[in-house]
Amino acid sequence: MRLLEYEAKKLLKKWGLSIPEHEIIRAPGSDTALSFPVIIKVQIPKGGRGKAGGVQIAQNNIEYARITQLLFSQPLLDCPVTMLLIEEALAVQQELYLSILLDRNEQSLVLLAHAQGGMDIEAASKHSKPLRLLLDTGPNKKVIQKVMHYYALPAALTPQLATVIDGLWQACTQEDALLVEVNPLILTKQGQLICADAKIELDDAAAFRHNWQFEAQPASTQFVILNEHGTIASMANGAGLAMATIDAIKAAGAEPANFFDVGGGTNVGGMVEAFKKMAALQKVKAIVVNIFGGITRCDEVAEAIITARQTVAYLPKLCIRLTGTNETEGRALLERAGIRTLPTLADCVAEAAKEVHSV
Ligand code: GDP
Ligand code: MN
């Protein structure tokens, strides 16, 4: 799961890193409590925002109002813009690149540093070599010294860099991240190391260890048509559960039409789109919805089902199993909307098969 920049920064702050003074806004603004100049940054789960125009500077209230209006008015890199991060601009001395990531080949966490961070990091790493260090037991004095030397920073910055590297290590290991990246890590004219941008990829497989409460991310949605003549459509979260659902439908003697993998997060819009596609499959008589909520929240799934019921014409019969995170809330929402759930996948499949045979 990829966090939004502001969420990633919040985590880094928790582990002792410095981040700029900031605000989050969800609608165009005419005023900010921060002092100008401010940097206005689109919050979408994608990189390359700067180059696409999603990172802008405002010198005063007039520019602030104009830019926030503009950024909210159109999608960026195919993502709808629903939130902006406003930050006090930093006086930049130097932009650095620093990350810790899981290297599967090395079976180890690896530290990557580059002395020319910023938007052109890909180009920069072609011209000069990044520093790459294996971190098997974590960062020690030697690691800090190597990075200091590589960046050619003045010795007075050693304690600050140690705090940054330790913090990244803690964030990566304690939060179960696959990647924590700061690009740029800005050295300000005042001599502070501050995270101007942050990217964190959490390991979905470790979700059970945490109580992750992050903004809904566009899920890695997948819609796969298996058989145009199939009579039962299905929606599940995770490829394994989707496969099990298909198998159960087949075992009940019915023909699966498709599967839709809701993915890790919950994307209400994406799910409603999927219901639309299923409703358009001519032969489909029932949809099995099989959710085992982890990161996926049952109440959000319920919301998507209710919206689909209200907005999709000719929605086939729904056979819903909803269990896991927020299942009580999810079931209550559905009940209030007059939509029934079933206790097990077997019940869902049996009911779907019955529907197919009755029409
Ligand atoms: P990305 O393009 O999605 O990686 O967005 P970033 O958040 O990295 O922003 C792009 C660029 O904007 C950075 O590489 C910096 O050069 C610049 N930038 C970001 N924050 C600040 C800031 O607070 N002050 C200044 N002067 N520049 C910034
Ligand atoms: Mn960046």
Coordinates of C-alpha atoms and ligand atoms in Angstrom, one line a residue:
M1 CA 0.0 0.0 0.0
R2 CA 1.4 3.3 -1.1
L3 CA 0.8 6.2 1.3
L4 CA 0.0 9.7 0.3
E5 CA 2.8 12.1 0.9
Y6 CA 1.2 13.8 3.9
E7 CA 0.6 10.4 5.5
A8 CA 4.2 9.3 4.8
K9 CA 5.5 12.5 6.4
K10 CA 3.3 12.0 9.5
L11 CA 4.9 8.6 9.9
L12 CA 8.4 9.9 9.4
K13 CA 7.7 12.7 12.0
K14 CA 6.7 10.0 14.5
W15 CA 10.2 8.5 14.0
G16 CA 12.0 11.7 14.7
L17 CA 12.4 13.2 11.2
S18 CA 11.7 16.9 10.5
I19 CA 9.0 17.9 8.1
P20 CA 7.9 21.4 7.0
E21 CA 5.0 23.3 8.7
H22 CA 1.9 22.4 6.8
E23 CA -1.8 22.3 6.4
I24 CA -4.1 20.0 4.4
I25 CA -7.0 21.4 2.4
R26 CA -9.9 19.6 0.7
A27 CA -11.3 22.5 -1.2
P28 CA -9.8 25.6 -2.9
G29 CA -8.7 28.1 -0.3
S30 CA -8.5 31.9 -0.2
D31 CA -6.3 32.1 2.9
T32 CA -3.7 30.1 4.7
A33 CA -2.4 30.4 8.3
L34 CA 1.1 29.6 7.0
S35 CA 3.6 32.3 6.1
F36 CA 4.4 32.9 2.4
P37 CA 5.9 31.6 0.3
V38 CA 4.1 28.3 0.5
I39 CA 4.5 25.2 -1.6
I40 CA 1.2 23.7 -2.8
K41 CA 1.3 20.0 -3.5
V42 CA -1.3 17.7 -5.0
Q43 CA -1.9 14.5 -2.9
I44 CA -2.1 11.6 -5.2
P45 CA -0.4 8.2 -4.8
K46 CA 1.9 8.8 -7.8
G47 CA 5.4 10.2 -8.3
G48 CA 6.4 12.7 -10.9
R49 CA 3.9 15.3 -9.7
G50 CA 6.4 18.1 -9.8
K51 CA 7.0 17.6 -13.5
A52 CA 3.3 17.3 -14.2
G53 CA 2.5 20.6 -12.5
G54 CA 1.3 19.2 -9.2
V55 CA 3.8 21.1 -7.1
Q56 CA 3.6 24.9 -7.2
I57 CA 4.8 27.8 -5.2
A58 CA 2.5 30.7 -4.1
Q59 CA 4.1 34.0 -2.9
N60 CA 0.9 35.6 -1.6
N61 CA -2.9 35.1 -1.0
I62 CA -3.8 36.0 -4.6
E63 CA -1.5 33.3 -6.0
Y64 CA -2.6 30.9 -3.3
A65 CA -6.2 31.3 -4.3
R66 CA -5.5 31.0 -8.0
I67 CA -3.3 27.9 -7.7
T68 CA -5.5 26.0 -5.2
Q69 CA -8.5 26.6 -7.5
L70 CA -6.5 25.4 -10.6
L71 CA -5.2 22.3 -8.9
F72 CA -8.6 21.2 -7.7
S73 CA -10.2 21.8 -11.1
Q74 CA -8.5 18.9 -13.0
P75 CA -7.1 15.4 -12.5
L76 CA -3.4 15.0 -12.3
L77 CA -1.7 11.9 -13.9
D78 CA -5.1 10.4 -14.2
C79 CA -5.9 10.8 -10.5
P80 CA -8.7 13.0 -9.2
V81 CA -7.4 15.8 -7.0
T82 CA -9.3 15.8 -3.7
M83 CA -6.6 17.1 -1.3
L84 CA -3.7 19.5 -1.3
L85 CA -0.8 19.7 1.1
I86 CA 0.3 23.2 1.8
E87 CA 3.7 23.7 3.2
E88 CA 5.9 26.6 4.2
A89 CA 8.6 26.8 1.5
L90 CA 12.1 25.9 2.5
A91 CA 15.2 28.0 1.7
V92 CA 17.1 25.3 -0.2
Q93 CA 20.8 24.9 0.1
Q94 CA 21.0 21.4 -1.4
E95 CA 18.6 18.6 -2.4
L96 CA 19.6 15.1 -1.5
Y97 CA 18.1 11.7 -2.1
L98 CA 17.8 9.1 0.7
S99 CA 15.9 5.9 1.0
I100 CA 15.8 2.5 2.7
L101 CA 14.2 -0.3 0.9
L102 CA 13.8 -4.1 0.9
D103 CA 16.1 -5.7 -1.6
R104 CA 14.7 -9.2 -2.2
N105 CA 17.8 -10.5 -4.0
E106 CA 20.0 -9.4 -1.1
Q107 CA 17.4 -10.5 1.4
S108 CA 18.3 -7.4 3.3
L109 CA 17.3 -3.7 3.8
V110 CA 19.4 -1.5 1.6
L111 CA 20.2 2.2 2.0
L112 CA 20.3 4.2 -1.2
A113 CA 21.7 7.8 -1.2
H114 CA 22.3 10.3 -4.0
A115 CA 23.9 13.7 -3.6
Q116 CA 21.7 15.2 -6.3
G117 CA 18.1 14.6 -5.2
G118 CA 15.0 16.2 -6.6
M119 CA 12.9 15.8 -9.6
D120 CA 15.6 14.6 -11.9
I121 CA 16.9 11.8 -9.7
E122 CA 16.6 9.3 -12.6
A123 CA 18.8 11.4 -14.8
A124 CA 21.2 12.3 -12.0
S125 CA 21.8 8.6 -11.1
K126 CA 23.0 8.0 -14.7
H127 CA 25.6 10.7 -14.4
S128 CA 27.0 10.0 -10.9
K129 CA 26.8 6.8 -8.9
P130 CA 24.4 6.5 -6.0
L131 CA 25.7 5.1 -2.7
R132 CA 24.2 1.7 -1.9
L133 CA 24.8 0.1 1.5
L134 CA 23.5 -3.2 2.9
L135 CA 21.9 -2.6 6.3
D136 CA 21.6 -6.0 7.9
T137 CA 21.5 -5.1 11.5
G138 CA 20.6 -1.4 11.1
P139 CA 22.5 1.8 10.7
N140 CA 25.6 2.1 12.8
K141 CA 28.3 4.9 13.1
K142 CA 30.1 3.5 10.1
V143 CA 27.1 3.7 7.9
I144 CA 26.4 7.3 9.0
Q145 CA 30.0 8.2 8.3
K146 CA 29.9 6.7 4.8
V147 CA 26.8 8.6 4.0
M148 CA 28.2 11.9 5.4
H149 CA 31.3 11.4 3.3
Y150 CA 29.4 10.5 0.2
Y151 CA 27.1 13.6 0.5
A152 CA 30.2 15.7 1.4
L153 CA 28.3 17.4 4.2
P154 CA 30.0 19.5 6.9
A155 CA 30.8 17.4 10.0
A156 CA 28.5 19.5 12.2
L157 CA 25.6 17.8 10.4
T158 CA 26.5 14.3 11.6
P159 CA 24.0 14.2 14.5
Q160 CA 21.2 15.4 12.2
L161 CA 22.0 12.9 9.5
A162 CA 22.1 10.2 12.1
T163 CA 18.7 11.1 13.3
V164 CA 17.4 11.0 9.8
I165 CA 18.9 7.6 9.0
D166 CA 17.9 6.1 12.3
G167 CA 14.4 7.4 11.8
L168 CA 14.1 5.9 8.3
W169 CA 15.4 2.6 9.6
Q170 CA 12.8 2.7 12.5
A171 CA 10.0 3.7 10.2
C172 CA 10.9 0.9 7.7
T173 CA 11.3 -1.9 10.3
Q174 CA 8.6 -0.9 12.8
E175 CA 6.0 0.1 10.4
D176 CA 6.7 -2.9 8.0
A177 CA 7.5 -0.8 5.0
L178 CA 9.0 -2.1 1.8
L179 CA 10.3 1.4 0.9
V180 CA 10.7 4.6 2.8
E181 CA 12.1 7.3 0.5
V182 CA 12.8 11.0 1.0
N183 CA 13.4 12.9 -2.2
P184 CA 14.3 15.6 -1.8
L185 CA 15.8 15.6 1.7
I186 CA 16.5 19.3 1.8
L187 CA 19.4 20.9 3.5
T188 CA 18.2 24.4 4.2
K189 CA 20.2 27.6 4.3
Q190 CA 19.7 27.5 8.0
G191 CA 21.5 24.2 8.2
Q192 CA 18.5 21.9 8.9
L193 CA 17.8 18.5 7.2
I194 CA 14.1 18.5 6.3
C195 CA 12.0 16.0 4.4
A196 CA 10.5 18.0 1.6
D197 CA 8.9 14.9 0.0
A198 CA 8.2 11.4 1.3
K199 CA 7.2 8.1 -0.2
I200 CA 6.3 5.1 1.8
E201 CA 5.2 1.7 0.5
L202 CA 3.8 -0.5 3.3
D203 CA 3.9 -4.3 3.1
D204 CA 0.2 -5.3 2.8
A205 CA 1.2 -8.8 4.1
A206 CA 1.9 -7.2 7.5
A207 CA -1.4 -5.4 7.8
F208 CA -2.5 -7.8 10.6
R209 CA 0.2 -6.4 12.8
H210 CA -1.1 -2.9 12.6
N211 CA -4.1 -0.7 12.9
W212 CA -3.5 1.2 9.7
Q213 CA -5.9 4.0 9.2
F214 CA -4.9 5.8 6.0
E215 CA -6.9 7.7 3.4
A216 CA -8.6 5.4 1.0
Q217 CA -6.1 4.6 -1.8
P218 CA -7.1 3.8 -5.4
A219 CA -7.0 0.0 -5.0
S220 CA -5.1 -2.1 -7.5
T221 CA -8.4 -3.1 -9.1
Q222 CA -8.7 -5.8 -11.6
F223 CA -11.6 -6.8 -13.7
V224 CA -11.1 -10.1 -15.6
I225 CA -13.8 -11.6 -17.8
L226 CA -13.5 -15.4 -17.7
N227 CA -16.5 -16.5 -19.8
E228 CA -18.9 -14.2 -21.7
H229 CA -21.6 -16.8 -21.4
G230 CA -21.0 -17.2 -17.6
T231 CA -24.0 -16.7 -15.4
I232 CA -22.5 -15.7 -12.0
A233 CA -20.2 -12.7 -11.6
S234 CA -18.0 -12.3 -8.6
M235 CA -16.2 -9.7 -6.6
A236 CA -13.6 -10.5 -3.9
N237 CA -10.7 -8.8 -2.3
G238 CA -7.3 -10.3 -3.1
A239 CA -6.4 -12.7 -5.9
G240 CA -6.5 -15.8 -3.7
L241 CA -10.0 -15.1 -2.4
A242 CA -11.2 -14.3 -5.9
M243 CA -9.8 -17.7 -7.1
A244 CA -11.5 -19.5 -4.3
T245 CA -14.8 -17.8 -5.1
I246 CA -14.5 -18.8 -8.7
D247 CA -13.8 -22.4 -7.7
A248 CA -16.8 -22.5 -5.4
I249 CA -19.1 -21.2 -8.1
K250 CA -17.7 -23.9 -10.5
A251 CA -18.1 -26.6 -7.9
A252 CA -21.7 -25.6 -7.5
G253 CA -22.2 -26.5 -11.1
A254 CA -22.6 -22.9 -12.3
E255 CA -20.5 -20.9 -14.8
P256 CA -18.4 -18.0 -13.4
A257 CA -18.5 -15.0 -15.7
N258 CA -15.7 -12.9 -14.3
F259 CA -13.8 -11.9 -11.3
F260 CA -13.1 -8.4 -9.9
D261 CA -10.3 -8.1 -7.4
V262 CA -11.2 -5.2 -5.1
G263 CA -7.5 -5.1 -4.1
G264 CA -6.0 -3.9 -0.9
G265 CA -7.7 -0.7 0.0
T266 CA -11.3 0.1 -0.8
N267 CA -12.1 2.3 -3.7
V268 CA -15.9 3.0 -3.7
G269 CA -15.8 4.5 -7.1
G270 CA -13.9 1.6 -8.6
M271 CA -16.2 -0.9 -7.1
V272 CA -19.3 0.9 -8.4
E273 CA -17.7 0.9 -11.9
A274 CA -17.1 -2.9 -11.5
F275 CA -20.8 -3.4 -10.6
K276 CA -21.7 -1.5 -13.8
K277 CA -19.5 -3.8 -15.9
M278 CA -21.0 -6.9 -14.3
A279 CA -24.5 -5.6 -14.9
A280 CA -23.6 -5.2 -18.6
L281 CA -22.6 -8.9 -18.9
Q282 CA -25.8 -10.1 -20.6
K283 CA -26.0 -13.6 -19.2
V284 CA -25.1 -12.8 -15.6
K285 CA -28.0 -13.5 -13.2
A286 CA -26.3 -13.1 -9.8
I287 CA -23.2 -11.5 -8.3
V288 CA -21.3 -13.1 -5.5
V289 CA -19.6 -10.5 -3.3
N290 CA -17.0 -12.3 -1.1
I291 CA -15.2 -9.9 1.2
F292 CA -12.8 -10.8 3.9
G293 CA -11.9 -7.4 5.2
G294 CA -8.4 -6.7 6.3
I295 CA -7.2 -3.4 4.9
T296 CA -10.4 -3.5 2.9
R297 CA -13.1 -2.1 5.2
C298 CA -16.5 -3.7 5.2
D299 CA -18.4 -0.4 5.8
E300 CA -16.8 1.0 2.7
V301 CA -17.7 -2.0 0.7
A302 CA -21.2 -1.7 2.0
E303 CA -21.2 1.9 0.8
A304 CA -20.2 0.9 -2.6
I305 CA -22.9 -1.8 -2.8
I306 CA -25.5 0.7 -1.7
T307 CA -24.4 3.2 -4.3
A308 CA -24.3 0.6 -7.0
R309 CA -27.9 -0.4 -6.0
Q310 CA -29.0 3.2 -6.4
T311 CA -27.2 4.0 -9.5
V312 CA -26.7 0.9 -11.7
A313 CA -29.7 0.0 -13.8
Y314 CA -30.7 -3.7 -13.9
L315 CA -28.2 -4.9 -11.2
P316 CA -28.5 -8.7 -10.9
K317 CA -29.2 -10.4 -7.6
L318 CA -26.5 -9.8 -5.0
C319 CA -25.3 -12.6 -2.8
I320 CA -23.1 -11.0 -0.2
R321 CA -20.7 -12.3 2.4
L322 CA -19.0 -9.6 4.4
T323 CA -16.6 -10.4 7.2
G324 CA -13.6 -8.8 8.8
T325 CA -12.7 -5.2 9.4
N326 CA -15.8 -3.1 10.4
E327 CA -18.2 -6.0 9.5
T328 CA -20.8 -4.9 12.0
E329 CA -20.9 -1.4 10.6
G330 CA -21.0 -2.8 7.1
R331 CA -23.8 -5.2 7.8
A332 CA -25.8 -2.5 9.6
L333 CA -25.5 -0.1 6.6
L334 CA -26.7 -2.8 4.2
E335 CA -29.5 -3.8 6.5
R336 CA -30.7 -0.2 6.8
A337 CA -30.7 -0.1 3.0
G338 CA -32.7 -3.3 2.8
I339 CA -29.9 -5.4 1.5
R340 CA -29.4 -8.9 2.9
T341 CA -26.0 -10.5 3.7
L342 CA -25.3 -14.2 4.0
P343 CA -23.1 -15.9 6.6
T344 CA -20.8 -18.0 4.4
L345 CA -19.4 -18.2 0.9
A346 CA -21.2 -21.5 0.5
D347 CA -24.6 -19.8 1.2
C348 CA -23.8 -17.1 -1.3
V349 CA -22.9 -19.6 -4.0
A350 CA -25.9 -21.8 -3.3
E351 CA -28.2 -18.8 -3.5
A352 CA -26.6 -17.5 -6.7
A353 CA -26.9 -21.0 -8.3
K354 CA -30.5 -21.1 -7.3
E355 CA -31.1 -17.7 -9.0
V356 CA -29.5 -19.0 -12.2
H357 CA -31.8 -22.0 -12.3
S358 CA -34.9 -20.2 -11.5
V359 CA -34.7 -17.8 -14.4
Ligands
GDP1 P1 7.4 14.9 -6.9 O1 7.7 15.5 -8.2 O2 6.1 14.1 -6.9 O3 8.5 14.0 -6.4 O4 7.2 16.1 -5.8 P2 8.2 16.7 -4.7 O5 7.4 16.8 -3.5 O6 9.5 16.0 -4.7 O7 8.4 18.2 -5.3 C1 9.1 18.4 -6.5 C2 10.2 19.5 -6.3 O8 9.7 20.6 -5.7 C3 11.3 19.1 -5.4 O9 12.3 18.3 -6.0 C4 11.9 20.4 -4.9 O10 12.8 20.8 -5.9 C5 10.7 21.3 -5.0 N1 10.2 21.5 -3.6 C6 9.4 20.7 -2.8 N2 9.2 21.2 -1.6 C7 9.9 22.4 -1.6 C8 10.1 23.4 -0.6 O11 9.5 23.3 0.5 N3 10.8 24.4 -1.0 C9 11.4 24.6 -2.2 N4 12.1 25.6 -2.5 N5 11.2 23.6 -3.1 C10 10.5 22.5 -2.8
MN2 MN 9.8 13.9 -4.8

